[in-house]
Amino acid sequence: MTLRVLSLISFLTILTGCIPHTIFQAKEGSESAARSHFSSEMQKWMAGQDNDAATMSSRINSTLPPISFNVRSVVPDKPDPLAFAPGQTLPENWRLWPAYRFNVAIEFKSQAGTPLEKISTYTLTWNDNEKRWYLTERTL
C-alpha cells in the first residue's frame, strides 16, 4: 500500500513539473498581473536596479532607493495615452486598454536616518499591442 502511495505522489510531482507555468500566471492586462508587475518594479527599485517606478518626482526626497512600500489601494483607471514605445504610433484602440491606479506609501530613509514616507499614485496601463505594462507616476 505505501509503495502505491509513494508511486502516486512521485507521479503527481513529476506531472506538475510538466505543466506549463503560464497556467498559474495572471491573465494579461488583469489587476493581478498589474499588481505583480508593480511589485516587481518596486522590488527592483529597492534593490537599486533599473526600474520603471523611480521617477523624478519619487526621488525628490531621497537619493537612496526606498526601504519599503505598501500598496494602499488599486482601482480601475483610464489608460495613459503615452503608453507606447518611442517610434510607434498610438493605436486607435488605446482607450480600451486595461489600466489601474495604484496608491502607494513609499518609505525612504531620510538624511537624518529617520523614516520618511511619501504617498505616490501610479497608473499602470497594459498596452495590448505591445503586450507590456507602462508605469507612470501621476502628479496631483
CSV table of C-alpha atoms in Angstrom, one decimal:
chain,number,residue,atom,x,y,z
A,1,MET,CA,0.0,0.0,0.0
A,2,THR,CA,2.7,2.5,0.9
A,3,LEU,CA,4.6,1.7,-2.3
A,4,ARG,CA,1.4,2.6,-4.3
A,5,VAL,CA,1.0,5.9,-2.4
A,6,LEU,CA,4.7,6.8,-2.9
A,7,SER,CA,4.4,6.0,-6.6
A,8,LEU,CA,1.3,8.1,-6.9
A,9,ILE,CA,3.0,11.0,-5.1
A,10,SER,CA,6.0,10.7,-7.3
A,11,PHE,CA,3.9,10.6,-10.4
A,12,LEU,CA,1.9,13.7,-9.4
A,13,THR,CA,5.2,15.6,-8.5
A,14,ILE,CA,6.6,14.8,-12.0
A,15,LEU,CA,3.3,15.7,-13.7
A,16,THR,CA,3.1,19.1,-12.0
A,17,GLY,CA,6.7,19.8,-13.2
A,18,CYS,CA,5.5,19.2,-16.8
A,19,ILE,CA,2.5,21.6,-16.7
A,20,PRO,CA,3.4,24.9,-18.3
A,21,HIS,CA,3.8,27.7,-15.7
A,22,THR,CA,1.6,30.0,-17.8
A,23,ILE,CA,-1.4,28.2,-16.4
A,24,PHE,CA,-0.6,29.7,-13.0
A,25,GLN,CA,0.2,33.2,-14.2
A,26,ALA,CA,-2.3,36.0,-14.1
A,27,LYS,CA,-4.1,36.9,-17.3
A,28,GLU,CA,-2.5,39.6,-19.4
A,29,GLY,CA,-3.9,43.0,-18.5
A,30,SER,CA,-5.6,41.8,-15.3
A,31,GLU,CA,-5.5,43.5,-12.0
A,32,SER,CA,-3.5,40.6,-10.5
A,33,ALA,CA,-1.0,40.9,-13.4
A,34,ALA,CA,-0.7,44.7,-12.8
A,35,ARG,CA,-0.1,44.0,-9.1
A,36,SER,CA,2.6,41.5,-9.9
A,37,HIS,CA,4.3,43.9,-12.4
A,38,PHE,CA,4.2,46.8,-9.9
A,39,SER,CA,5.6,44.8,-7.1
A,40,SER,CA,8.4,43.6,-9.4
A,41,GLU,CA,9.3,47.1,-10.4
A,42,MET,CA,9.3,48.3,-6.8
A,43,GLN,CA,11.5,45.4,-5.7
A,44,LYS,CA,14.0,46.3,-8.4
A,45,TRP,CA,14.0,50.0,-7.2
A,46,MET,CA,14.5,48.9,-3.6
A,47,ALA,CA,17.5,46.7,-4.8
A,48,GLY,CA,19.0,49.7,-6.7
A,49,GLN,CA,18.3,48.1,-10.2
A,50,ASP,CA,16.9,49.8,-13.3
A,51,ASN,CA,13.1,50.0,-13.0
A,52,ASP,CA,10.0,51.9,-14.2
A,53,ALA,CA,8.8,53.0,-10.8
A,54,ALA,CA,11.6,55.5,-9.9
A,55,THR,CA,10.5,58.8,-11.4
A,56,MET,CA,12.0,62.2,-10.8
A,57,SER,CA,9.0,63.1,-8.5
A,58,SER,CA,9.6,60.0,-6.4
A,59,ARG,CA,13.3,60.7,-6.0
A,60,ILE,CA,12.9,64.3,-4.8
A,61,ASN,CA,13.2,63.5,-1.1
A,62,SER,CA,15.9,60.9,-1.3
A,63,THR,CA,18.8,59.9,-3.4
A,64,LEU,CA,18.6,56.4,-1.9
A,65,PRO,CA,16.2,53.7,-3.0
A,66,PRO,CA,13.1,53.2,-0.9
A,67,ILE,CA,13.3,50.8,2.1
A,68,SER,CA,9.7,49.6,1.8
A,69,PHE,CA,6.4,50.2,0.1
A,70,ASN,CA,2.8,49.5,0.9
A,71,VAL,CA,0.1,49.4,-1.8
A,72,ARG,CA,-2.9,51.2,-0.2
A,73,SER,CA,-5.4,50.7,-3.0
A,74,VAL,CA,-5.8,49.6,-6.6
A,75,VAL,CA,-8.7,50.8,-8.7
A,76,PRO,CA,-9.5,50.8,-12.4
A,77,ASP,CA,-8.2,53.9,-14.2
A,78,LYS,CA,-8.2,55.5,-17.6
A,79,PRO,CA,-5.3,54.3,-19.8
A,80,ASP,CA,-2.3,56.5,-20.3
A,81,PRO,CA,-2.3,57.9,-23.9
A,82,LEU,CA,1.6,57.9,-23.7
A,83,ALA,CA,1.8,54.2,-23.0
A,84,PHE,CA,3.6,53.2,-26.2
A,85,ALA,CA,7.2,52.7,-27.3
A,86,PRO,CA,9.1,55.6,-28.9
A,87,GLY,CA,8.9,55.5,-32.6
A,88,GLN,CA,5.5,53.8,-32.5
A,89,THR,CA,2.1,55.4,-33.1
A,90,LEU,CA,-0.7,55.3,-30.7
A,91,PRO,CA,-3.2,52.7,-31.9
A,92,GLU,CA,-6.9,53.7,-32.2
A,93,ASN,CA,-7.9,51.0,-29.6
A,94,TRP,CA,-5.8,52.6,-26.8
A,95,ARG,CA,-8.9,53.7,-24.9
A,96,LEU,CA,-9.8,50.0,-24.4
A,97,TRP,CA,-6.6,49.0,-22.8
A,98,PRO,CA,-6.8,47.9,-19.1
A,99,ALA,CA,-5.4,50.4,-16.6
A,100,TYR,CA,-5.2,50.6,-12.9
A,101,ARG,CA,-4.4,53.3,-10.4
A,102,PHE,CA,-2.1,52.4,-7.5
A,103,ASN,CA,-2.0,54.5,-4.4
A,104,VAL,CA,1.2,53.6,-2.6
A,105,ALA,CA,3.1,54.6,0.6
A,106,ILE,CA,6.8,54.5,-0.1
A,107,GLU,CA,9.2,54.7,2.8
A,108,PHE,CA,12.7,56.2,2.4
A,109,LYS,CA,15.5,56.7,4.8
A,110,SER,CA,16.0,60.4,5.4
A,111,GLN,CA,19.4,62.1,5.5
A,112,ALA,CA,18.9,62.2,9.3
A,113,GLY,CA,18.5,58.4,9.3
A,114,THR,CA,14.8,58.6,10.2
A,115,PRO,CA,12.0,57.0,8.1
A,116,LEU,CA,10.3,59.3,5.6
A,117,GLU,CA,7.1,58.3,3.9
A,118,LYS,CA,5.8,59.6,0.6
A,119,ILE,CA,2.4,58.8,-0.8
A,120,SER,CA,2.6,58.3,-4.6
A,121,THR,CA,0.0,57.5,-7.2
A,122,TYR,CA,0.9,55.4,-10.3
A,123,THR,CA,-1.1,54.4,-13.3
A,124,LEU,CA,-0.3,51.1,-14.9
A,125,THR,CA,-1.5,50.7,-18.5
A,126,TRP,CA,-1.5,47.4,-20.4
A,127,ASN,CA,-0.5,48.1,-24.0
A,128,ASP,CA,-2.3,45.3,-25.7
A,129,ASN,CA,-0.5,45.7,-29.0
A,130,GLU,CA,3.0,45.5,-27.4
A,131,LYS,CA,1.9,43.1,-24.7
A,132,ARG,CA,3.6,45.1,-21.9
A,133,TRP,CA,2.9,47.3,-19.0
A,134,TYR,CA,3.6,51.0,-18.8
A,135,LEU,CA,4.0,52.5,-15.4
A,136,THR,CA,3.7,56.3,-14.9
A,137,GLU,CA,3.6,58.3,-11.7
A,138,ARG,CA,0.6,60.6,-11.6
A,139,THR,CA,1.2,64.2,-10.4
A,140,LEU,CA,-1.6,65.7,-8.4
